[in-house]
C-alpha positions as a printed NumPy array, in Angstrom:
array([[ 11.944,  44.228,  -1.38 ],
       [ 10.391,  41.848,  -4.117],
       [ 12.664,  38.989,  -3.035],
       [ 11.677,  39.421,   0.655],
       [  7.953,  39.318,  -0.124],
       [  8.27 ,  36.063,  -2.112],
       [ 10.364,  34.585,   0.781],
       [  7.729,  35.497,   3.148],
       [  5.041,  33.922,   0.99 ],
       [  7.147,  30.681,   0.552],
       [  7.662,  30.523,   4.516],
       [  3.773,  30.839,   4.863],
       [  3.031,  28.165,   2.406],
       [  5.833,  25.86 ,   3.411],
       [  3.813,  23.655,   5.817],
       [  1.101,  23.359,   3.221],
       [  3.703,  22.111,   0.652],
       [  5.33 ,  19.774,   3.072],
       [  1.886,  18.141,   3.806],
       [  1.206,  17.928,   0.082],
       [  4.566,  16.281,  -0.488],
       [  3.968,  13.894,   2.508],
       [  0.558,  12.878,   0.968],
       [  1.948,  12.422,  -2.46 ],
       [  4.775,  10.243,  -1.042],
       [  2.4  ,   8.13 ,   0.782],
       [  0.372,   7.572,  -2.341],
       [  3.394,   6.847,  -4.533],
       [  4.749,   4.394,  -1.981],
       [  1.349,   2.614,  -1.602],
       [  1.093,   2.289,  -5.294],
       [  4.723,   1.07 ,  -5.667],
       [  4.323,  -1.234,  -2.715],
       [  1.213,  -2.726,  -4.214],
       [  2.976,  -3.366,  -7.521],
       [  6.115,  -4.726,  -5.85 ],
       [  4.332,  -6.64 ,  -3.046],
       [  3.805,  -9.877,  -5.006],
       [  7.281, -10.2  ,  -6.243],
       [ 10.218,  -8.387,  -4.496],
       [  8.792,  -7.824,  -1.137],
       [  7.699, -11.39 ,  -0.581],
       [ 11.117, -12.654,  -1.677],
       [ 12.881, -10.173,   0.391],
       [ 10.952, -10.384,   3.685],
       [  9.491, -13.945,   3.364],
       [ 12.81 , -15.277,   4.557],
       [ 13.042, -13.076,   7.677]])
């Protein structure tokens, strides 16, 4: 019973967690991209 209850709660919260993860990923990628932009990105994509 206890296990089923926790599973139901996880299923309810799942979309919330997925949105949170998406937002965090976007923030992390933005920070990483800003840091890397001046060096790696320009050298990689500047040639294309």
